[in-house]
């Protein structure tokens, strides 16, 4: 400007015109640049908001929970937090799992058959296809794909899918995890519940020890809240797997939970079984014409027990009820925390049991006599950290009512379990779905909700396609049907086998495993599997056996030696 001041007026005017032109063009450029910048910023903000709006997913698995235990299924155990989820969502009366813990977990996390996933025989580790005893590279897990899609992934509780470092949840997609590697643990200490040794725990893949005095369900909830809290400010959705070990044996819980049920079960397991049948009908979970099947042959009539035996048996069920009560308390803690941080409304909750009620009583089994070196089952000690109580087949029959048998079996009592879906994306409220579905349907549901893509290859390995179907169209109210009437579902574990097509089912649990031992049932009017129709419905029987042959060949079923685990 100093140089400009020395010029004559004519030249000054000329330069003023030039500068004004430059400034005008510069202003236009600035405006354009600002517009582009704002547009890009808005586009990025919109994209971020779309990502942020994807729901969190909380998958809650109870261990060995009975079908009619919880309040919203008609049970007498107090479960107000689970019931609240149900009142704002959907209860399922025909949800199916595998008959034992590990194959269920393999199917759940992979969306595939337990043999494809590598868990054809719980406790069996081989190099044979389907019986590797760990998750194989034939599948990809839910946490792996959700993490790739931008989700945080957390887990606390029971793993039961391999004990080697490469099999750890830290290598299977979980960003943070605190897990019990084996199938059962003491709920208060590091003492093993499967032998006279120490239970194996890891956190984020590194070995760790249980801090004595913690209670399993409380501590697993603490861990999940801790993990969620670490990244709550980054607006990234999360997948949290609450793999609780409650109410799995040994039955241990603080007095304040079980004492409220004192005396409630003094009339025995047969009476409880009858009450459960009626309460399930009243809740609308089972048909009004359902009847109880015959009791398992192992069960002694209640009236044949001594007064001392009755007293101890009633205490078993009180302890069990207390564990379920505590489980509900902890689910309430998790819900409260999510409300406090503003994530409750944008969270999908799925609550299931991993199989039917459990009948095993290891401390009294000959192969597990070493457990008696640590555990004491005196009546006064029941429920404490050094007591080892199982409620056995007698209470398991009540827990599995109105179905036949319990855990281990491919009868409905072993595989037809509780499931509730509630929260984000669920438009149906206080709804009961009576149609068939299985845990194979959960993986495609989570991928559908999260926007994750299921690949044909993962980490350069070809993987098997998903076997289930997304539930999103149903839970969002867009359709009333989940599976077609001719949908086929089958499974096998240690010779306990079943195949279902529509309402028709073949079941086989006799040893040795022979095809002629399959029985045929029509579940539309016989959910207790009492009337074998294979001799009167021969065409239907042969049709389902042909489906079994296809399934058996597809997943390469073999019949390995039975395991004691």
Coordinates of C-alpha atoms in Angstrom, one line a residue:
X1 CA 0.0 0.0 0.0
X2 CA 3.0 2.3 0.5
X3 CA 4.0 1.8 -3.1
X4 CA 0.5 2.4 -4.2
X5 CA 0.4 5.8 -2.5
X6 CA 3.2 7.1 -4.7
X7 CA 1.4 6.4 -8.0
X8 CA -0.5 9.1 -9.8
X9 CA -4.3 9.1 -9.5
X10 CA -4.9 7.3 -12.9
X11 CA -2.7 4.4 -12.0
X12 CA -4.1 4.3 -8.5
X13 CA -7.6 3.9 -9.9
X14 CA -6.4 1.2 -12.2
X15 CA -4.8 -0.8 -9.4
X16 CA -7.8 -0.3 -7.2
X17 CA -10.0 -2.0 -9.8
X18 CA -7.6 -4.9 -10.1
X19 CA -7.4 -5.4 -6.3
X20 CA -11.2 -5.2 -5.9
X21 CA -11.5 -7.9 -8.6
X22 CA -9.0 -10.0 -6.8
X23 CA -10.7 -9.6 -3.5
X24 CA -14.1 -10.4 -5.0
X25 CA -12.8 -13.6 -6.6
X26 CA -10.9 -14.5 -3.4
X27 CA -14.1 -14.0 -1.4
X28 CA -16.0 -16.3 -3.7
X29 CA -13.3 -18.9 -3.5
X30 CA -13.3 -18.6 0.3
X31 CA -17.1 -19.0 0.3
X32 CA -16.8 -22.1 -1.9
X33 CA -14.1 -23.6 0.2
X34 CA -16.1 -22.9 3.4
X35 CA -19.2 -24.5 1.8
X36 CA -17.1 -27.6 0.7
X37 CA -15.6 -27.8 4.2
X38 CA -19.0 -27.6 5.9
X39 CA -20.5 -30.1 3.5
X40 CA -17.7 -32.6 4.2
X41 CA -18.0 -32.0 7.9
X42 CA -21.7 -32.6 7.8
X43 CA -21.3 -35.7 5.7
X44 CA -18.6 -37.0 8.1
X45 CA -20.9 -36.1 11.1
X46 CA -23.8 -37.8 9.5
X47 CA -21.7 -40.9 8.8
X48 CA -20.5 -40.9 12.4
X49 CA -24.0 -40.4 13.8
X50 CA -25.2 -43.4 11.7
X51 CA -22.4 -45.5 13.2
X52 CA -23.1 -44.3 16.7
X53 CA -26.7 -45.2 16.4
X54 CA -26.0 -48.9 15.9
X55 CA -27.3 -50.7 19.0
X56 CA -25.1 -52.2 21.6
X57 CA -25.7 -55.9 22.1
X58 CA -25.8 -57.6 25.5
X59 CA -25.9 -61.4 25.4
X60 CA -26.7 -62.9 28.8
X61 CA -26.3 -66.7 29.2
X62 CA -27.5 -68.4 32.4
X63 CA -25.9 -71.8 33.1
X64 CA -28.2 -74.8 33.5
X65 CA -31.3 -72.6 34.2
X66 CA -34.6 -74.5 34.3
X67 CA -37.3 -73.7 31.7
X68 CA -39.9 -72.5 34.2
X69 CA -37.6 -71.0 36.9
X70 CA -38.0 -67.3 36.3
X71 CA -41.1 -65.2 37.1
X72 CA -42.1 -64.2 33.6
X73 CA -42.2 -67.9 32.7
X74 CA -44.5 -68.5 35.6
X75 CA -41.8 -69.5 38.1
X76 CA -41.9 -68.7 41.8
X77 CA -38.3 -67.4 41.9
X78 CA -38.1 -63.6 42.2
X79 CA -36.6 -62.2 39.0
X80 CA -38.0 -58.6 38.6
X81 CA -35.2 -57.4 36.3
X82 CA -35.5 -60.3 33.9
X83 CA -39.3 -59.9 34.0
X84 CA -39.0 -56.2 33.1
X85 CA -37.0 -57.1 30.0
X86 CA -39.7 -59.6 29.1
X87 CA -42.5 -57.1 29.6
X88 CA -40.8 -54.8 27.1
X89 CA -39.9 -57.5 24.7
X90 CA -40.5 -61.1 23.6
X91 CA -40.5 -64.4 25.4
X92 CA -39.9 -67.5 23.3
X93 CA -41.4 -70.8 24.3
X94 CA -39.7 -73.0 21.6
X95 CA -36.1 -71.8 21.6
X96 CA -33.6 -74.6 21.2
X97 CA -29.9 -75.1 22.2
X98 CA -27.5 -78.0 22.3
X99 CA -28.0 -80.4 25.3
X100 CA -24.7 -79.4 27.0
X101 CA -22.7 -76.3 27.8
X102 CA -19.7 -76.5 25.4
X103 CA -21.6 -77.4 22.2
X104 CA -24.1 -74.7 22.9
X105 CA -21.4 -72.1 23.3
X106 CA -19.7 -73.3 20.1
X107 CA -23.0 -73.0 18.1
X108 CA -23.9 -69.7 19.7
X109 CA -20.7 -67.9 18.9
X110 CA -20.3 -69.4 15.4
X111 CA -23.9 -69.6 14.1
X112 CA -23.0 -73.1 13.0
X113 CA -23.4 -76.7 14.0
X114 CA -21.2 -77.8 16.9
X115 CA -19.3 -80.3 14.8
X116 CA -18.5 -77.7 12.2
X117 CA -17.4 -75.4 15.0
X118 CA -15.2 -78.2 16.5
X119 CA -17.2 -79.2 19.6
X120 CA -18.7 -82.6 18.6
X121 CA -18.0 -84.0 22.0
X122 CA -17.6 -81.9 25.1
X123 CA -14.4 -82.8 26.9
X124 CA -13.1 -84.7 23.9
X125 CA -9.9 -83.3 22.2
X126 CA -8.8 -85.1 19.0
X127 CA -7.6 -84.3 15.5
X128 CA -10.8 -85.7 14.0
X129 CA -13.0 -83.4 12.0
X130 CA -15.7 -82.1 14.4
X131 CA -14.1 -83.3 17.6
X132 CA -11.2 -80.9 18.1
X133 CA -12.5 -79.7 21.4
X134 CA -12.0 -76.0 20.5
X135 CA -13.3 -73.5 18.0
X136 CA -11.9 -74.3 14.6
X137 CA -10.9 -72.1 11.6
X138 CA -13.9 -73.5 9.8
X139 CA -16.0 -70.8 11.5
X140 CA -15.6 -67.1 12.4
X141 CA -17.0 -65.9 15.8
X142 CA -19.5 -63.2 16.5
X143 CA -17.0 -61.0 18.4
X144 CA -14.5 -61.3 15.5
X145 CA -16.9 -59.9 13.0
X146 CA -18.4 -57.3 15.3
X147 CA -15.0 -56.1 16.2
X148 CA -14.1 -55.8 12.6
X149 CA -17.3 -53.8 12.1
X150 CA -16.3 -51.3 14.7
X151 CA -17.7 -52.7 17.9
X152 CA -16.0 -53.0 21.2
X153 CA -16.2 -56.7 22.4
X154 CA -16.2 -57.8 26.0
X155 CA -16.8 -61.0 27.8
X156 CA -16.9 -62.2 31.4
X157 CA -17.7 -65.7 32.7
X158 CA -17.4 -69.2 31.4
X159 CA -15.5 -69.9 28.2
X160 CA -15.4 -73.8 28.0
X161 CA -14.2 -73.7 24.4
X162 CA -10.5 -74.7 24.7
X163 CA -7.8 -74.1 27.3
X164 CA -4.7 -73.5 25.1
X165 CA -3.6 -69.8 24.5
X166 CA -4.6 -69.9 20.8
X167 CA -8.1 -71.0 21.9
X168 CA -8.6 -68.2 24.3
X169 CA -11.4 -65.6 23.8
X170 CA -8.6 -63.0 23.5
X171 CA -7.7 -64.8 20.2
X172 CA -11.4 -65.2 19.1
X173 CA -12.4 -61.6 18.9
X174 CA -12.9 -60.4 22.4
X175 CA -11.1 -57.1 23.1
X176 CA -11.3 -57.6 26.9
X177 CA -12.3 -60.8 28.7
X178 CA -12.2 -62.3 32.2
X179 CA -13.0 -66.0 31.9
X180 CA -13.1 -69.4 33.6
X181 CA -11.6 -71.7 31.0
X182 CA -13.2 -74.9 32.3
X183 CA -16.9 -76.0 32.5
X184 CA -17.4 -75.3 36.2
X185 CA -15.9 -73.5 39.1
X186 CA -16.3 -72.7 42.8
X187 CA -18.4 -69.6 43.0
X188 CA -16.3 -68.1 45.8
X189 CA -12.7 -69.3 45.4
X190 CA -10.0 -70.5 43.0
X191 CA -10.7 -74.1 44.1
X192 CA -11.7 -76.4 41.2
X193 CA -15.2 -77.8 41.0
X194 CA -14.1 -80.6 38.7
X195 CA -11.1 -82.1 40.5
X196 CA -9.0 -81.4 43.6
X197 CA -6.8 -78.7 41.8
X198 CA -7.2 -75.1 41.0
X199 CA -9.5 -73.6 38.3
X200 CA -7.9 -71.8 35.3
X201 CA -8.8 -68.2 34.7
X202 CA -7.4 -65.7 32.2
X203 CA -7.9 -62.0 31.7
X204 CA -7.2 -60.7 28.2
X205 CA -5.4 -63.9 27.4
X206 CA -3.1 -63.8 30.4
X207 CA -3.4 -66.3 33.3
X208 CA -4.8 -64.9 36.5
X209 CA -6.2 -66.1 39.8
X210 CA -9.6 -65.7 41.3
X211 CA -9.5 -63.4 44.3
X212 CA -11.0 -65.3 47.2
X213 CA -14.1 -63.8 48.6
X214 CA -15.5 -62.6 45.3
X215 CA -18.8 -64.2 44.3
X216 CA -18.8 -65.3 40.7
X217 CA -22.0 -63.6 39.4
X218 CA -21.2 -60.4 41.2
X219 CA -17.6 -60.3 40.0
X220 CA -18.4 -61.1 36.3
X221 CA -20.9 -58.2 36.4
X222 CA -18.2 -56.0 37.9
X223 CA -15.9 -56.9 35.1
X224 CA -18.4 -56.2 32.3
X225 CA -19.2 -52.8 33.9
X226 CA -15.5 -52.0 34.1
X227 CA -14.9 -52.9 30.5
X228 CA -17.9 -50.9 29.2
X229 CA -16.9 -48.0 31.3
X230 CA -13.4 -47.8 29.9
X231 CA -14.6 -46.6 26.5
X232 CA -18.0 -45.2 27.3
X233 CA -17.0 -41.8 26.0
X234 CA -15.8 -42.8 22.5
X235 CA -19.4 -43.3 21.1
X236 CA -18.4 -46.8 19.8
X237 CA -21.1 -49.5 20.1
X238 CA -20.2 -52.6 22.1
X239 CA -21.0 -56.3 22.3
X240 CA -21.0 -57.7 25.8
X241 CA -21.2 -61.4 26.5
X242 CA -22.2 -62.1 30.1
X243 CA -21.5 -65.9 30.3
X244 CA -22.6 -66.4 33.9
X245 CA -21.9 -69.7 35.7
X246 CA -25.1 -69.4 37.8
X247 CA -27.0 -71.5 38.7
X248 CA -24.6 -74.2 37.7
X249 CA -23.4 -76.5 40.5
X250 CA -21.9 -76.4 43.0
X251 CA -24.9 -74.6 44.5
X252 CA -23.4 -71.7 46.5
X253 CA -24.8 -68.3 47.4
X254 CA -25.1 -65.9 50.3
X255 CA -27.8 -66.5 52.8
X256 CA -29.6 -63.3 52.1
X257 CA -30.6 -64.7 48.7
X258 CA -31.6 -68.3 49.6
X259 CA -33.3 -67.7 53.0
X260 CA -36.3 -65.9 51.4
X261 CA -37.1 -69.3 49.9
X262 CA -36.9 -71.2 53.2
X263 CA -39.7 -73.8 53.4
X264 CA -41.0 -73.1 49.9
X265 CA -39.9 -76.5 48.6
X266 CA -40.7 -78.7 51.7
X267 CA -43.4 -80.6 49.8
X268 CA -40.8 -81.9 47.3
X269 CA -39.8 -82.0 43.7
X270 CA -42.9 -83.8 42.4
X271 CA -45.2 -81.1 43.7
X272 CA -42.9 -78.4 42.3
X273 CA -43.1 -80.1 39.0
X274 CA -46.9 -80.0 39.0
X275 CA -46.9 -76.3 40.1
X276 CA -44.5 -75.5 37.3
X277 CA -46.8 -77.2 34.7
X278 CA -49.7 -75.1 35.9
X279 CA -47.7 -71.8 36.2
X280 CA -46.3 -72.2 32.7
X281 CA -49.8 -72.6 31.4
X282 CA -51.1 -69.6 33.3
X283 CA -48.2 -67.5 31.9
X284 CA -49.2 -68.6 28.4
X285 CA -45.9 -70.3 27.7
X286 CA -47.1 -73.8 27.0
X287 CA -50.4 -75.2 25.6
X288 CA -53.3 -75.7 28.0
X289 CA -53.5 -79.4 27.1
X290 CA -49.8 -80.1 28.0
X291 CA -49.3 -82.9 30.5
X292 CA -46.3 -84.1 32.5
X293 CA -44.2 -87.0 31.0
X294 CA -43.2 -89.9 33.1
X295 CA -40.4 -89.2 35.6
X296 CA -36.9 -90.4 34.8
X297 CA -36.2 -93.9 36.2
X298 CA -33.3 -92.5 38.5
X299 CA -35.7 -90.5 40.6
X300 CA -36.9 -91.7 44.0
X301 CA -40.4 -90.8 45.0
X302 CA -40.4 -87.9 47.6
X303 CA -42.5 -89.9 50.0
X304 CA -39.8 -92.7 50.1
X305 CA -37.2 -90.3 51.5
X306 CA -36.5 -90.0 55.2
X307 CA -37.2 -86.7 57.0
X308 CA -33.5 -85.9 57.1
X309 CA -33.2 -86.6 53.3
X310 CA -36.3 -84.4 52.6
X311 CA -34.8 -81.5 54.7
X312 CA -31.5 -81.7 52.7
X313 CA -33.3 -82.0 49.4
X314 CA -35.5 -78.9 50.1
X315 CA -32.3 -76.9 51.0
X316 CA -30.8 -77.8 47.6
X317 CA -33.7 -76.1 45.9
X318 CA -33.6 -73.1 48.2
X319 CA -29.9 -72.6 47.3
X320 CA -30.7 -73.0 43.6
X321 CA -33.5 -70.4 43.9
X322 CA -31.1 -68.1 45.7
X323 CA -28.6 -68.3 42.9
X324 CA -31.2 -67.4 40.3
X325 CA -32.4 -64.5 42.5
X326 CA -28.8 -63.2 42.8
X327 CA -28.4 -63.6 39.0
X328 CA -31.4 -61.4 38.5
X329 CA -29.9 -58.9 40.9
X330 CA -26.8 -58.7 38.8
X331 CA -28.7 -58.3 35.6
X332 CA -30.4 -55.4 37.3
X333 CA -27.0 -53.9 38.2
X334 CA -25.9 -54.1 34.6
X335 CA -29.2 -52.5 33.4
X336 CA -28.9 -49.7 36.0
X337 CA -25.3 -48.9 34.8
X338 CA -26.4 -48.7 31.2
X339 CA -29.2 -46.3 32.2
X340 CA -26.7 -44.2 34.1
X341 CA -24.4 -43.8 31.1
X342 CA -27.3 -43.3 28.7
X343 CA -26.9 -46.6 26.8
X344 CA -29.9 -48.5 27.9
X345 CA -32.3 -47.3 25.2
X346 CA -29.8 -48.2 22.5
X347 CA -29.0 -51.7 23.7
X348 CA -30.5 -55.0 22.5
X349 CA -30.7 -57.6 25.3
X350 CA -30.8 -61.3 24.7
X351 CA -31.2 -63.6 27.7
X352 CA -31.0 -67.4 27.3
X353 CA -30.2 -70.6 29.2
X354 CA -27.4 -72.7 27.6
X355 CA -29.3 -76.0 28.0
X356 CA -31.9 -77.7 30.2
X357 CA -31.7 -78.1 33.9
X358 CA -28.7 -80.1 35.2
X359 CA -28.9 -83.5 36.8
X360 CA -25.3 -84.3 37.5
X361 CA -24.0 -84.8 41.1
X362 CA -20.2 -85.2 40.7
X363 CA -19.2 -85.2 44.4
X364 CA -21.1 -88.5 44.8
X365 CA -19.7 -90.0 41.6
X366 CA -16.9 -92.5 41.9
X367 CA -14.6 -90.8 39.4
X368 CA -14.7 -87.6 41.3
X369 CA -14.1 -88.8 44.8
X370 CA -11.1 -86.4 45.2
X371 CA -13.6 -83.6 45.5
X372 CA -14.4 -84.8 49.0
X373 CA -11.0 -83.9 50.1
X374 CA -12.0 -80.2 50.0
X375 CA -15.8 -80.1 50.0
X376 CA -18.1 -80.8 52.9
X377 CA -21.8 -81.4 52.2
X378 CA -23.1 -81.4 55.8
X379 CA -26.5 -79.8 56.1
X380 CA -25.2 -76.9 58.2
X381 CA -22.6 -76.2 55.6
X382 CA -24.7 -76.2 52.5
X383 CA -24.3 -73.2 50.2
X384 CA -20.9 -72.1 51.6
X385 CA -17.7 -72.0 49.7
X386 CA -16.5 -75.4 50.7
X387 CA -19.8 -77.2 50.1
X388 CA -20.6 -79.0 46.9
X389 CA -24.3 -79.3 46.3
X390 CA -26.1 -80.4 43.1
X391 CA -29.8 -80.5 42.9
X392 CA -29.8 -83.7 40.8
X393 CA -32.2 -85.3 38.4
X394 CA -35.1 -85.0 40.9
X395 CA -35.2 -81.2 40.9
X396 CA -34.0 -81.1 37.3
X397 CA -37.2 -82.9 36.3
X398 CA -39.1 -80.1 37.9
X399 CA -36.9 -77.5 36.3
X400 CA -37.5 -79.0 32.8
X401 CA -41.3 -79.4 33.2
X402 CA -43.3 -80.0 31.0
X403 CA -40.6 -81.6 28.9
X404 CA -39.0 -85.0 29.0
X405 CA -35.7 -85.4 30.9
X406 CA -33.1 -82.7 31.2
X407 CA -29.5 -81.6 30.3
X408 CA -27.4 -84.1 28.2
X409 CA -30.5 -85.4 26.4
X410 CA -31.7 -84.3 23.0
X411 CA -35.3 -84.6 24.3
X412 CA -37.1 -81.2 24.7
X413 CA -36.1 -81.2 28.4
X414 CA -32.4 -80.9 27.4
X415 CA -32.7 -78.4 24.6
X416 CA -35.9 -76.4 24.8
X417 CA -34.9 -73.5 27.0
X418 CA -35.7 -69.9 28.1
X419 CA -35.1 -67.0 25.8
X420 CA -36.0 -63.3 26.0
X421 CA -35.2 -60.5 23.5
X422 CA -35.8 -56.9 24.5
X423 CA -34.6 -53.4 23.9
X424 CA -33.3 -51.7 20.7
X425 CA -35.0 -52.8 17.5
X426 CA -37.7 -54.8 19.4
X427 CA -41.1 -53.3 18.6
X428 CA -43.2 -56.2 20.1
X429 CA -43.9 -55.7 23.8
X430 CA -44.9 -58.4 26.3
X431 CA -45.1 -60.8 23.4
X432 CA -44.9 -64.6 23.4
X433 CA -43.6 -66.4 20.3
X434 CA -44.5 -70.1 20.2
X435 CA -42.8 -71.1 16.9
X436 CA -39.5 -72.9 16.6
X437 CA -36.1 -71.2 16.6
X438 CA -32.6 -72.0 17.8
X439 CA -29.4 -70.4 18.9
X440 CA -28.2 -70.6 15.3
X441 CA -30.5 -67.7 14.6
X442 CA -28.7 -65.3 17.0
X443 CA -25.4 -64.8 15.0
X444 CA -27.2 -63.7 11.8
X445 CA -29.5 -61.5 13.9
X446 CA -26.4 -59.7 15.5
X447 CA -24.8 -59.3 12.0
X448 CA -28.1 -57.9 10.6
X449 CA -28.4 -55.4 13.5
X450 CA -24.7 -54.3 13.5
X451 CA -24.3 -54.1 9.8
X452 CA -21.4 -56.6 9.9
X453 CA -20.9 -58.7 6.7
X454 CA -20.5 -62.4 7.0
X455 CA -17.7 -63.4 4.6
X456 CA -17.0 -66.5 2.6
X457 CA -13.4 -66.4 3.8
X458 CA -11.9 -65.2 7.1
X459 CA -8.1 -64.7 7.6
X460 CA -7.6 -66.5 4.3
X461 CA -9.5 -69.5 5.4
X462 CA -12.8 -70.6 3.8
X463 CA -15.5 -70.8 6.4
X464 CA -18.9 -72.5 6.4
X465 CA -22.0 -70.5 5.8
X466 CA -24.4 -69.5 8.6
X467 CA -27.1 -72.1 9.3
X468 CA -29.7 -69.8 11.0
X469 CA -31.9 -66.9 10.0
X470 CA -31.9 -63.3 11.3
X471 CA -34.7 -62.6 13.8
X472 CA -34.7 -58.9 13.0
X473 CA -37.7 -59.0 10.7
X474 CA -39.7 -60.7 13.5
X475 CA -38.6 -58.7 16.5
X476 CA -39.1 -55.4 14.5
X477 CA -42.7 -56.5 13.6
X478 CA -42.1 -56.8 9.9
X479 CA -43.1 -60.5 9.7
X480 CA -44.8 -63.0 12.0
X481 CA -42.8 -66.0 10.8
X482 CA -39.2 -66.9 11.6
X483 CA -38.8 -70.3 9.9
X484 CA -40.8 -72.0 7.2
X485 CA -43.0 -75.0 8.1
X486 CA -40.5 -77.4 6.5
X487 CA -37.4 -75.9 8.1
X488 CA -35.0 -78.6 9.3
X489 CA -32.9 -78.4 12.5
X490 CA -30.8 -81.2 13.8
X491 CA -28.0 -81.8 16.3
X492 CA -26.0 -84.6 17.9
X493 CA -23.8 -84.8 20.9
X494 CA -22.4 -88.1 22.3
X495 CA -25.2 -90.1 20.7
X496 CA -27.9 -87.8 21.9
X497 CA -29.5 -86.9 18.6
X498 CA -32.5 -85.2 17.2
X499 CA -33.9 -83.8 14.0
X500 CA -36.9 -81.6 13.7
X501 CA -38.9 -80.7 10.6
X502 CA -41.9 -78.5 11.3
X503 CA -43.7 -80.1 14.3
X504 CA -42.3 -83.5 13.7
X505 CA -39.2 -84.7 15.6
X506 CA -37.1 -87.8 15.8
X507 CA -35.1 -88.3 19.0
X508 CA -32.4 -90.9 19.8
X509 CA -30.6 -91.2 23.2
X510 CA -30.2 -94.9 23.6
X511 CA -26.7 -96.5 23.7
X512 CA -25.2 -97.8 21.5
X513 CA -26.3 -95.4 18.9
X514 CA -28.4 -97.1 16.3
X515 CA -30.7 -95.6 13.6
X516 CA -33.6 -97.9 14.6
X517 CA -33.6 -96.3 18.1
X518 CA -34.9 -93.1 16.7
X519 CA -38.4 -92.5 17.9
X520 CA -40.9 -90.2 16.1
X521 CA -43.0 -87.5 17.9
X522 CA -45.6 -85.0 16.8
X523 CA -44.8 -82.0 19.0
X524 CA -47.9 -80.2 18.0
X525 CA -49.8 -82.3 20.6
X526 CA -47.1 -84.1 22.4
X527 CA -44.4 -81.7 23.7
X528 CA -43.5 -84.3 26.4
X529 CA -42.4 -86.8 23.7
X530 CA -44.5 -89.7 25.1
X531 CA -46.2 -91.2 22.1
X532 CA -43.8 -92.8 19.6
X533 CA -45.4 -92.7 16.1
X534 CA -42.8 -94.4 14.0
X535 CA -44.9 -97.5 13.4
X536 CA -48.0 -95.6 12.6
X537 CA -46.5 -92.7 10.6
X538 CA -44.0 -94.7 8.6
X539 CA -43.7 -92.3 5.7
X540 CA -43.0 -89.3 8.0
X541 CA -40.5 -91.4 9.9
X542 CA -38.6 -92.3 6.8
X543 CA -38.7 -88.7 5.6
X544 CA -37.0 -87.5 8.8
X545 CA -34.5 -90.4 8.7
X546 CA -33.5 -89.3 5.2
X547 CA -33.0 -85.7 6.5
X548 CA -30.9 -87.2 9.3
X549 CA -28.7 -89.0 6.8
X550 CA -28.1 -85.8 4.8
X551 CA -27.3 -83.8 8.0
X552 CA -25.1 -86.5 9.4
X553 CA -23.0 -86.7 6.3
X554 CA -22.8 -82.9 6.0
X555 CA -21.4 -82.3 9.5
X556 CA -19.4 -85.6 9.5
X557 CA -21.0 -87.1 12.6
X558 CA -19.1 -89.9 14.3
X559 CA -19.9 -91.6 17.6
X560 CA -16.8 -91.2 19.8
X561 CA -16.3 -92.9 23.1
X562 CA -18.5 -91.3 25.9
X563 CA -16.8 -88.7 28.1
X564 CA -17.3 -88.5 31.8
X565 CA -17.3 -84.7 31.7

